[in-house]
Coordinates of C-alpha atoms in Angstrom, one line a residue:
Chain A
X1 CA 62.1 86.3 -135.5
X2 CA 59.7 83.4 -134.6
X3 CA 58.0 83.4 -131.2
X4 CA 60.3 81.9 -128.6
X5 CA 63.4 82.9 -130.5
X6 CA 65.8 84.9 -128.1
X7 CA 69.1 85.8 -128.0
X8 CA 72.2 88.5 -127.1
X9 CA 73.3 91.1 -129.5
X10 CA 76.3 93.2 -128.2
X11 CA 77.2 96.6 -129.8
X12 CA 80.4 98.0 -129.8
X13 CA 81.5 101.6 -129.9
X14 CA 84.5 102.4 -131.1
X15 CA 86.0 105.8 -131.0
X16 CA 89.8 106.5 -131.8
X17 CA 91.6 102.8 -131.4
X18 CA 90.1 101.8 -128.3
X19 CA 86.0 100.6 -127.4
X20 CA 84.6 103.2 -125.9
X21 CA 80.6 101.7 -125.1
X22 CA 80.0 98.1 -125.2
X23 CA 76.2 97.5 -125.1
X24 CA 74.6 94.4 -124.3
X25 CA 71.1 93.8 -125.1
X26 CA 68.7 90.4 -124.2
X27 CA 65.8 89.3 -125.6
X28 CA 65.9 86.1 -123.0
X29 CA 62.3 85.3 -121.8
X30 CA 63.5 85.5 -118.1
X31 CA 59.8 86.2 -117.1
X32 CA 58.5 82.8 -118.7
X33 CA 58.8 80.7 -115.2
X34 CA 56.2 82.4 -113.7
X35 CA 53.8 80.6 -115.9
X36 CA 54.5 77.8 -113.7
X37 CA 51.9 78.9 -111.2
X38 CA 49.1 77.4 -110.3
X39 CA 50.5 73.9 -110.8
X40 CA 51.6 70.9 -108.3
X41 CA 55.4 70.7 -107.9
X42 CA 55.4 67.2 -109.1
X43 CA 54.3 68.8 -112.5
X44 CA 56.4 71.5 -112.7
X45 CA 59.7 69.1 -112.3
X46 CA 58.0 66.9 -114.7
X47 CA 58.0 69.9 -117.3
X48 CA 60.8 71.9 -116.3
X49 CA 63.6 69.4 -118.9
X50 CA 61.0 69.4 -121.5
X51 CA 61.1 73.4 -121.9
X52 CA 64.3 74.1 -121.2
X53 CA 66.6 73.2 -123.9
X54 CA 70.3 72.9 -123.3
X55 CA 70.1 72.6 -119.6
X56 CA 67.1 70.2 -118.2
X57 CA 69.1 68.1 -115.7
X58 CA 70.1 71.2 -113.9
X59 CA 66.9 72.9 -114.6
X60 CA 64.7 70.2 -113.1
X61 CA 67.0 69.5 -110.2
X62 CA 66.9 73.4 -109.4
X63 CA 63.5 73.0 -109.3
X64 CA 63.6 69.9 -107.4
X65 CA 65.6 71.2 -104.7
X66 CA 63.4 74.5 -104.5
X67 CA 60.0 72.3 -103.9
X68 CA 62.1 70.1 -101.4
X69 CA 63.1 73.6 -99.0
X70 CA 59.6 75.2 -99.3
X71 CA 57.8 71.7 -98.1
X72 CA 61.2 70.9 -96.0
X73 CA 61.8 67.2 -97.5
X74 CA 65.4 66.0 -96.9
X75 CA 66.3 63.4 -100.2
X76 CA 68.9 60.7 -98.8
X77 CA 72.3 60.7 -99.2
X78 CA 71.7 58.5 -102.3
X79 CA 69.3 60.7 -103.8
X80 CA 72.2 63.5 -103.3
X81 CA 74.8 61.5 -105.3
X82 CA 72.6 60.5 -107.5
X83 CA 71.6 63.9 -108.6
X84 CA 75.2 65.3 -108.4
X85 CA 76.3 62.4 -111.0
X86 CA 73.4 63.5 -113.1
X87 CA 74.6 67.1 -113.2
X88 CA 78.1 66.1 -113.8
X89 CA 76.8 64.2 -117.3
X90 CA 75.1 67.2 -118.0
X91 CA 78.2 69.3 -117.6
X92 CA 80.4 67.5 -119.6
X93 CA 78.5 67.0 -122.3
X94 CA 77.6 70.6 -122.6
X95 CA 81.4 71.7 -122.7
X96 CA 81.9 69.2 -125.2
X97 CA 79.3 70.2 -127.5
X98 CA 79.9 73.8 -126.7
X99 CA 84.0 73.1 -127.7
X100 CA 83.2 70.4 -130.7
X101 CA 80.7 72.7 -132.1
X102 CA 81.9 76.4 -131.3
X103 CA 85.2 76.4 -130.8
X104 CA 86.6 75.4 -134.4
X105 CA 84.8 78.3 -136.1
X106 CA 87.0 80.3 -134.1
X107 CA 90.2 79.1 -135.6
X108 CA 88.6 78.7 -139.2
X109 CA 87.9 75.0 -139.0
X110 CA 84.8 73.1 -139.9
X111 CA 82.9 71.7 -136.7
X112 CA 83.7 68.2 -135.4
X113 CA 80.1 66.8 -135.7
X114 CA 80.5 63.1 -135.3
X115 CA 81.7 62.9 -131.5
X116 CA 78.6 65.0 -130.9
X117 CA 75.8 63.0 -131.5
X118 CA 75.7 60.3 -128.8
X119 CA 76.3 63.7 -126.1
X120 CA 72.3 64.1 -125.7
X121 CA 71.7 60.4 -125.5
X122 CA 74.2 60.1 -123.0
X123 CA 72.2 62.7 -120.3
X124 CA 68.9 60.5 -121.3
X125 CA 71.0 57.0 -120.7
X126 CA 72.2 58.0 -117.2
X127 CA 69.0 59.4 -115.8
X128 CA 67.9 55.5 -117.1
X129 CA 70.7 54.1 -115.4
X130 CA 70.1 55.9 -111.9
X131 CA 65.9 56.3 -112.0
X132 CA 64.7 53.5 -114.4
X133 CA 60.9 55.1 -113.7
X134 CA 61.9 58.6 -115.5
X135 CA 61.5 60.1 -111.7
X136 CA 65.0 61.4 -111.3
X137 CA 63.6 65.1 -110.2
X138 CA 60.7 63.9 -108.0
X139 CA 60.6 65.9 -105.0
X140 CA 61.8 63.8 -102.2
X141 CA 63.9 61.0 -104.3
X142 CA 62.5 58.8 -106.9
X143 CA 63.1 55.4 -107.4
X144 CA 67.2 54.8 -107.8
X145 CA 67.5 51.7 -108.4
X146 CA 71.2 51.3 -110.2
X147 CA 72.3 49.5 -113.1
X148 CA 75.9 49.4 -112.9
X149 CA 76.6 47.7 -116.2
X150 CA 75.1 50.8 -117.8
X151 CA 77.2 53.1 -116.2
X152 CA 80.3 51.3 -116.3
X153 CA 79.8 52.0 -120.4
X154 CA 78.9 55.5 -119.2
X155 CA 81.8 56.5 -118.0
X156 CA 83.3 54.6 -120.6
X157 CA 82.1 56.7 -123.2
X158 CA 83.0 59.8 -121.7
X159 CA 86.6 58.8 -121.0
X160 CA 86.3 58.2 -124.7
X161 CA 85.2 61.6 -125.3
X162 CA 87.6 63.3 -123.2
X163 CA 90.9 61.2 -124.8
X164 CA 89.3 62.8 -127.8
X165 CA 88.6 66.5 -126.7
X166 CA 92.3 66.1 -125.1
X167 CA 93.8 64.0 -127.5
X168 CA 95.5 62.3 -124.8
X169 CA 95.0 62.5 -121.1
X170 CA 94.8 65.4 -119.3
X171 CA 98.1 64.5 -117.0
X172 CA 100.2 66.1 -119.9
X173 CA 98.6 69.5 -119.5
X174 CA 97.0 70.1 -116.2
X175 CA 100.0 70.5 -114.1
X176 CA 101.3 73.8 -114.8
X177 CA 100.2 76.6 -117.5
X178 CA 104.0 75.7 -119.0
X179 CA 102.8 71.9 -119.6
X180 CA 99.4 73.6 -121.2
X181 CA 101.3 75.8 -123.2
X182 CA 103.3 73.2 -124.4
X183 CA 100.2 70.9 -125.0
X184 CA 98.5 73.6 -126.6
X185 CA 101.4 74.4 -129.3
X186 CA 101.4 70.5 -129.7
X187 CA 98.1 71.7 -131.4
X188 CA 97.1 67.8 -131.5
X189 CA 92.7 68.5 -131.2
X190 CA 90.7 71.8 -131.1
X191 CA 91.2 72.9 -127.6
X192 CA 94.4 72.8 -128.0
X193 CA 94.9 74.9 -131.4
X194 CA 92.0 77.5 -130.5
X195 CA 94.4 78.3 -127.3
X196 CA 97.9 77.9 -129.0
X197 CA 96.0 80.8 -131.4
X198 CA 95.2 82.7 -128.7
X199 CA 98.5 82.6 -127.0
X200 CA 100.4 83.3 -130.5
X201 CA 97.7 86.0 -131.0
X202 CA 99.0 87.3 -127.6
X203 CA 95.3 87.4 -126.7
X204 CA 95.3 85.2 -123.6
X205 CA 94.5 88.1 -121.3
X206 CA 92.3 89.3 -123.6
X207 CA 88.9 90.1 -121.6
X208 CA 90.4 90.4 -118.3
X209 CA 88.0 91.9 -116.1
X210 CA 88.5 92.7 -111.9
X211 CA 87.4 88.9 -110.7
X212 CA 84.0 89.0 -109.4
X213 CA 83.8 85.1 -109.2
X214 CA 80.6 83.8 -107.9
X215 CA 80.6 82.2 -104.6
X216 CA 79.6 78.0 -104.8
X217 CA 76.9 79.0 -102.9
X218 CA 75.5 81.7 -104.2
X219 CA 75.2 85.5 -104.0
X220 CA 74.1 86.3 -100.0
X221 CA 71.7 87.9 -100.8
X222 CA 70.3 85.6 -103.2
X223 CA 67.0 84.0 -101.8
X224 CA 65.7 87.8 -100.3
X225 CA 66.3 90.0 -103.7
X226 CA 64.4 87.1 -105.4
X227 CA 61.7 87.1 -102.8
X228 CA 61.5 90.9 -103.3
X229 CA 62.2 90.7 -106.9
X230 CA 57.9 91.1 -108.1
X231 CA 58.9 93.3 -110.9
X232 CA 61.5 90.7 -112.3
X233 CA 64.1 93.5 -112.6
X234 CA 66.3 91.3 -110.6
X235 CA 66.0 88.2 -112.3
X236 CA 66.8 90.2 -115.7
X237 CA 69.8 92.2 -114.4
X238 CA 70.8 90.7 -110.8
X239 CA 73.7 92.3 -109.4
X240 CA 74.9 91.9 -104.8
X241 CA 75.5 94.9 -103.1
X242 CA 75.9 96.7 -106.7
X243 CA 79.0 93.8 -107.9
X244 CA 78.1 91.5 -111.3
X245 CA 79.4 88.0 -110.9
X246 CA 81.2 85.6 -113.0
X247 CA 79.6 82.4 -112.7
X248 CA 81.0 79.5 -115.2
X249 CA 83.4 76.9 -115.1
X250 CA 86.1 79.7 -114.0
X251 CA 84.3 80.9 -111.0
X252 CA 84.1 77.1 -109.8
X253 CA 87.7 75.9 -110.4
X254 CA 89.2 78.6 -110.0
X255 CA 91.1 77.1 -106.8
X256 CA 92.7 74.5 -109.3
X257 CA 96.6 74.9 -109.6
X258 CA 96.5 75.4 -113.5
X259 CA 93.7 77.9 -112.9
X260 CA 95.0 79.4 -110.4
X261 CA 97.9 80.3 -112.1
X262 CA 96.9 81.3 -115.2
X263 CA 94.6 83.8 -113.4
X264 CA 98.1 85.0 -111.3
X265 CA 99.7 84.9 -114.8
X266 CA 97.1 86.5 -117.6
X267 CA 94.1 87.4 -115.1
X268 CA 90.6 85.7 -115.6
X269 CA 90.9 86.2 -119.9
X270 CA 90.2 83.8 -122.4
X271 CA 93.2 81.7 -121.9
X272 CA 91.8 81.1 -118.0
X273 CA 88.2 80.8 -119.3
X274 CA 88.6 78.4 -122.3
X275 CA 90.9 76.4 -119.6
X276 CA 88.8 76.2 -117.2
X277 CA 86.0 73.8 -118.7
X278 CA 88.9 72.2 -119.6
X279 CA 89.7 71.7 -116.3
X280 CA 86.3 71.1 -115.4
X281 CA 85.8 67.9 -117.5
X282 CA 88.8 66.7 -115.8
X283 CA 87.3 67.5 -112.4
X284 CA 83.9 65.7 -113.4
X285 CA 85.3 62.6 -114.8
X286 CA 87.3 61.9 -111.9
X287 CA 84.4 62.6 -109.6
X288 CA 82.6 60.1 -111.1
X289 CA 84.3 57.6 -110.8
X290 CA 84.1 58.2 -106.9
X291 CA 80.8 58.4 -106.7
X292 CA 79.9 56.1 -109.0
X293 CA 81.5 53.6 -106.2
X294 CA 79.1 54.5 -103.5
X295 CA 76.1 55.5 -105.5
X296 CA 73.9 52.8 -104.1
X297 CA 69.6 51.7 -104.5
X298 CA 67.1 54.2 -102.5
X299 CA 63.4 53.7 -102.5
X300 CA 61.0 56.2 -104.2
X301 CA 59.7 58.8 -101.4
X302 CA 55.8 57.6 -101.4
X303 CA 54.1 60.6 -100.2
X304 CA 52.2 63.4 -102.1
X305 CA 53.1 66.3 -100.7
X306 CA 50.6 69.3 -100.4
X307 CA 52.1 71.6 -97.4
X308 CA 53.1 75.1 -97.9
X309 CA 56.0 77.1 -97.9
X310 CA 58.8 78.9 -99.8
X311 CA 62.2 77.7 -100.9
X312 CA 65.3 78.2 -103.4
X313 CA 66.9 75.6 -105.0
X314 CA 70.6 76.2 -106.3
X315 CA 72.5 73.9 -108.7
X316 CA 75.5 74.5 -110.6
X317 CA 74.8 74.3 -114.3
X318 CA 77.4 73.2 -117.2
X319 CA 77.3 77.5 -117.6
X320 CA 77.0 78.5 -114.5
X321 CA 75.1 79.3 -111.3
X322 CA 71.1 78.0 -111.8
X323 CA 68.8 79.2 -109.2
X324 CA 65.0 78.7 -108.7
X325 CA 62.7 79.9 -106.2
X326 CA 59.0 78.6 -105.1
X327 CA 56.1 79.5 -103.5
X328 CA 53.5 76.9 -102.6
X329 CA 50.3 77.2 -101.1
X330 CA 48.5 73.9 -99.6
X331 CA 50.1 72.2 -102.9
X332 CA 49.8 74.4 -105.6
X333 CA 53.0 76.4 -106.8
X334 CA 51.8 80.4 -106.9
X335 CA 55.4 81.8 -107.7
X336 CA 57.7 80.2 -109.4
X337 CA 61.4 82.4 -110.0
X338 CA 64.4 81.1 -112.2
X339 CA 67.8 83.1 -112.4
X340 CA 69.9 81.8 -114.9
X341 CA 74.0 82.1 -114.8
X342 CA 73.6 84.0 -118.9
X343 CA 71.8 86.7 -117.0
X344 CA 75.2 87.4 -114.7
X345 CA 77.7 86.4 -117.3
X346 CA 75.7 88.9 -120.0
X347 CA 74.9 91.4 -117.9
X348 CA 75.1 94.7 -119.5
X349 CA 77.5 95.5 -116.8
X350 CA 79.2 92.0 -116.0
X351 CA 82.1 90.3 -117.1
X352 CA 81.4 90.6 -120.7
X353 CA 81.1 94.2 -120.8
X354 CA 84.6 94.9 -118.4
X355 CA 86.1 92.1 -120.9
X356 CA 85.5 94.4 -124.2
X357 CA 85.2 97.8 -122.2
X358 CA 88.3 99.8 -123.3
X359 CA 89.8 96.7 -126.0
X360 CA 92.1 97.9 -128.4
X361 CA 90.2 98.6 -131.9
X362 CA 91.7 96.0 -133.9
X363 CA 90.6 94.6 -137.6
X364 CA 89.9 91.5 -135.8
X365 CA 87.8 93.3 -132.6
X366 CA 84.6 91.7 -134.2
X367 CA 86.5 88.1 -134.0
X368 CA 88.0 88.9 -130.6
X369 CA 84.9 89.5 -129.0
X370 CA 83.1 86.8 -130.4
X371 CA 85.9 84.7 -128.8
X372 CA 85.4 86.1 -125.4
X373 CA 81.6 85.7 -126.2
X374 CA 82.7 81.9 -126.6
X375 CA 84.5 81.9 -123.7
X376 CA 82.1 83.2 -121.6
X377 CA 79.6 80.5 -122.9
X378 CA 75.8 81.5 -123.3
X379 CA 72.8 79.4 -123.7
X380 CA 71.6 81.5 -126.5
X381 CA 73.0 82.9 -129.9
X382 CA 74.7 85.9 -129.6
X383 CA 75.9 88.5 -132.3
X384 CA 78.5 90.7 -132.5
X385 CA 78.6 94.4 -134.0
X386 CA 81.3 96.7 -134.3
X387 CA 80.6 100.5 -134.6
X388 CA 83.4 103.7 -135.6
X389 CA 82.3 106.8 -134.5
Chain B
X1 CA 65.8 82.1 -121.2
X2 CA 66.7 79.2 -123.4
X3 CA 62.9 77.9 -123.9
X4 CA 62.7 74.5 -125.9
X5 CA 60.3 74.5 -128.4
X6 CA 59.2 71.4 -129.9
X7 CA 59.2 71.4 -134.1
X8 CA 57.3 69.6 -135.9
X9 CA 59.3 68.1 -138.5
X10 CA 57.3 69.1 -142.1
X11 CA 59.7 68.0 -144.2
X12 CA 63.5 66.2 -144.7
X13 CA 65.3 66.8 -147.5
X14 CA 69.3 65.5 -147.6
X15 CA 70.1 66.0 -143.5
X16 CA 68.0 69.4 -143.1
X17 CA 64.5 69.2 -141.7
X18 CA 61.6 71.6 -142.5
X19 CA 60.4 71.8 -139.3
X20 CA 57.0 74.3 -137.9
X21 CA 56.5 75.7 -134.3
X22 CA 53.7 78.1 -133.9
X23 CA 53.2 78.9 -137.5
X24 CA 56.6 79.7 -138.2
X25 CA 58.6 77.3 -140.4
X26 CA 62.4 77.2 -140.7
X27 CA 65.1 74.6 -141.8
X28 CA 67.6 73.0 -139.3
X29 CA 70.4 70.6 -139.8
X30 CA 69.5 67.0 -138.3
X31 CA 73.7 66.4 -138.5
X32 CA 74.0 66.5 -134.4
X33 CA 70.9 64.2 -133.8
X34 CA 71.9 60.7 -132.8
X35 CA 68.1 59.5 -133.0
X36 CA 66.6 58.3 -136.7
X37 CA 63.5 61.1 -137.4
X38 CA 61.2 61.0 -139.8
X39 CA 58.3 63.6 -141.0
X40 CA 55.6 63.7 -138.1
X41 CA 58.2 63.8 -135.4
X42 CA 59.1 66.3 -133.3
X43 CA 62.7 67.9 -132.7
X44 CA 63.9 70.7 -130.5
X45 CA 66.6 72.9 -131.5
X46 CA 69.8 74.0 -130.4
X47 CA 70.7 78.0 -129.7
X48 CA 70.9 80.2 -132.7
X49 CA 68.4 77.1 -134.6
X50 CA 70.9 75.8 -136.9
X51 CA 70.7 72.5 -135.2
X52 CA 68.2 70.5 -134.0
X53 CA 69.6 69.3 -130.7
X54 CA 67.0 66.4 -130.2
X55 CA 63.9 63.9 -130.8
X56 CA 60.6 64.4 -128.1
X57 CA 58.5 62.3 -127.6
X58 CA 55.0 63.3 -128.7
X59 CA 53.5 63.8 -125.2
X60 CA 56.7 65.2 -124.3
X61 CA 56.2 67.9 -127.1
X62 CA 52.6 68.2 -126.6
X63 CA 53.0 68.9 -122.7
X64 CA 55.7 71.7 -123.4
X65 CA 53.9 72.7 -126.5
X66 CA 50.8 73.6 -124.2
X67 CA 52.6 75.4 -121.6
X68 CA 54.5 77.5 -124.0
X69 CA 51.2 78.7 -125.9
X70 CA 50.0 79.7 -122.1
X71 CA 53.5 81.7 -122.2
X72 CA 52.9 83.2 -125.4
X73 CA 49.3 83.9 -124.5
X74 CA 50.2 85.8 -121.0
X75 CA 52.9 88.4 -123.5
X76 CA 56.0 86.5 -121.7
X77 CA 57.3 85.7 -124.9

């Protein structure tokens, strides 16, 4: 174990031929943020993508969006888009790597490297398209100032990337969960064999748990348990009024006809989840192209900002809900809160746990849940052990 | 929380880095990076460390690498 190194291990019990204890432990450093104190919010956006790994974009602009509701800044419309086609990159690019990289070791295949290298790059080359002075997360809008010839190849590239991930377009699944099935036994890329195994393996409601989807906005509570939360049990283990949310790619398109019915059809298992940021790249793709027509110039907000007050910024993540809070004093953060969607998703009592909770005790239960571990999508390695009483 | 820690790359030998953070050393694959690294650069790495995920820029690395020995200092890591 090296410093920094953190992960999930999940424990199963297994008594007779069903699970009878599913333990999930963390080792995440969910207290780490609040070494952020004691610096200017201009500096702690500037630091937040270079310390967190797979999720900067949404980090930073979590972060940006806290600072602008504790010192009351209102970004422009153009700022707004800007951002939202950031996150969208981010997004897309994760569930690509997370399905070029992950997903073929679940069906015995070797991972599809090559598609994967340009992902990263891409995140970097947008931010240069849309902020060509690296200020894309400056509180109060940085300079946007738009090269459209770069983001023409953008999008370009990503289409490229979907056709790949979808070996075709998406019209020839999306429509129904018949067409996916049908797609899916067409077994023409690795999204499509991982779920024609999983339907064959008659494992697509494998996991179901009672939804508790998150809301797009947010737990209600959200901003007062983190304001109250100065023992950081909340930010390890949050919970609202005692439920644990689902917050991913399912709990956000889970209003999309195929979703919709898969979830009437096989309730939220890993057929709905693996489908879902599926569905979600679709979503994205097509949302940028609209807003890469209106995404328009915006001048860099000039003024240093050294007020006071508190805020929360919320963004939605590639995995899930991302929420950071701030306190600033004349200038100078002296709280700084992040709640991370792995902490719901993981949650020794969240959709992980009522996914594996009461699973039939298989040969393959170690292989099963490290599919629904897949599904489900965490930022950090996660192992898998199987236990017989 | 998924920290980033910038590695030093020590060493390269056929597509896997030696790479150093804090005293510790490991090996990572450089298969997913699209950027050309050499020794003396720094890389951070994916989940799980099997892959480095991608090249920092030195003041980049040094600006993280400073708040993360303040984090290891405080006993949050």
């Amino acid at each position: 174990m090296q410093p920094f190194d953190s992960g999930l291990a999940v424990e199963l019990q297994v008594t007779g031929r069903a699970v009878t204890d599913v333990r999930i432990h963390s080792t995440r450093l969910v207290q780490a943020s609040r070494m952020l104190a004691s610096r200017t919010p201009a500096q702690v956006t500037a630091i937040l993508p270079a310390i967190y790994a797979l999720c900067g974009t949404a980090q930073a602009l979590a972060g940006c969006g806290a600072m602008e509701a504790a010192l009351r800044l209102n970004p422009s419309p153009a700022h707004r888009m800007a951002r939202h086609f950031l996150l969208w990159v981010e997004t897309v690019t994760e569930h690509a790597q997370g399905i070029l990289r992950d997903w073929p070791g679940l069906v015995n295949e070797p991972p599809d490297l090559d598609p994967i290298k340009p992902l990263r790059p891409m995140v970097t080359a947008a931010k240069r398209a849309l902020y060509p002075d690296g200020d894309w997360a400056r509180p109060g809008g940085g300079r946007l100032a738009i090269d459209h010839g770069a983001l023409i190849e953008q999008r370009r590239l990503l289409a490229n990337l979907a056709a790949h991930l979808f070996d075709g377009s998406p019209e020839d699944w999306v429509k129904d969960p018949d067409s996916l099935q049908a797609w899916a036994r067409r077994g023409e890329g690795i999204a499509a064999r991982l779920l024609h195994r999983v339907e064959r393996d008659g494992l697509s409601a494998f996991g179901r748990a009672t939804p508790h989807l998150m809301r797009a906005e947010g737990p209600r509570d959200l901003e007062t348990r983190l304001a109250d939360d100065d023992s950081g049990d909340y930010v390890a283990h949050p919970d609202c009024g005692g439920a644990v949310f689902e917050t991913n790619a399912l709990s956000r398109q889970s209003a999309q006809p195929l979703i919709a019915a898969l979830i009437d059809r096989h309730g939220t298992g890993i057929t709905a989840r693996l489908t879902a940021r599926l569905v979600e790249i679709a979503v994205a793709l097509r949302d940028m192209e609209d807003l890469a027509q209106d995404l328009c110039d915006a001048p860099r907000d000039p003024a240093e900002h050294h007020g006071s007050g508190n805020g929360l910024g919320v963004e939605d993540a590639a995995r899930g809900l991302l929420a950071h809070r701030v306190e600033i004093e004349e200038g100078v953060v002296n709280r700084y809160q992040i709640l991370a969607p792995t902490e719901w998703n993981f949650h020794p009592a969240g959709p992980l746990f009522s996914g594996l909770m009461g699973a039939e005790a298989t040969p393959d239960l170690k292989w099963r849940a490290h599919l629904l571990v897949a599904a489900l999508d965490p930022c950090v390695a996660c192992t898998v052990e199987v236990h017989h009483a | 929380m998924c920290m980033a820690v910038p590695s030093l790359i020590i060493a390269i030998d056929r597509g896997v880095a030696t790479v150093e953070a804090f005293g510790s050393v490991r090996t990572t694959s450089l298969m997913l990076l699209g950027d050309e690294v050499a020794v003396g650069d720094y890389v951070i790495l994916g989940a799980g460390g099997n892959f480095a995920a991608e090249k920092v820029e030195p003041e980049v690395a040094a600006e993280a690498l400073a708040y993360l020995a303040e984090v290891l200092a405080s006993g949050q890591a």
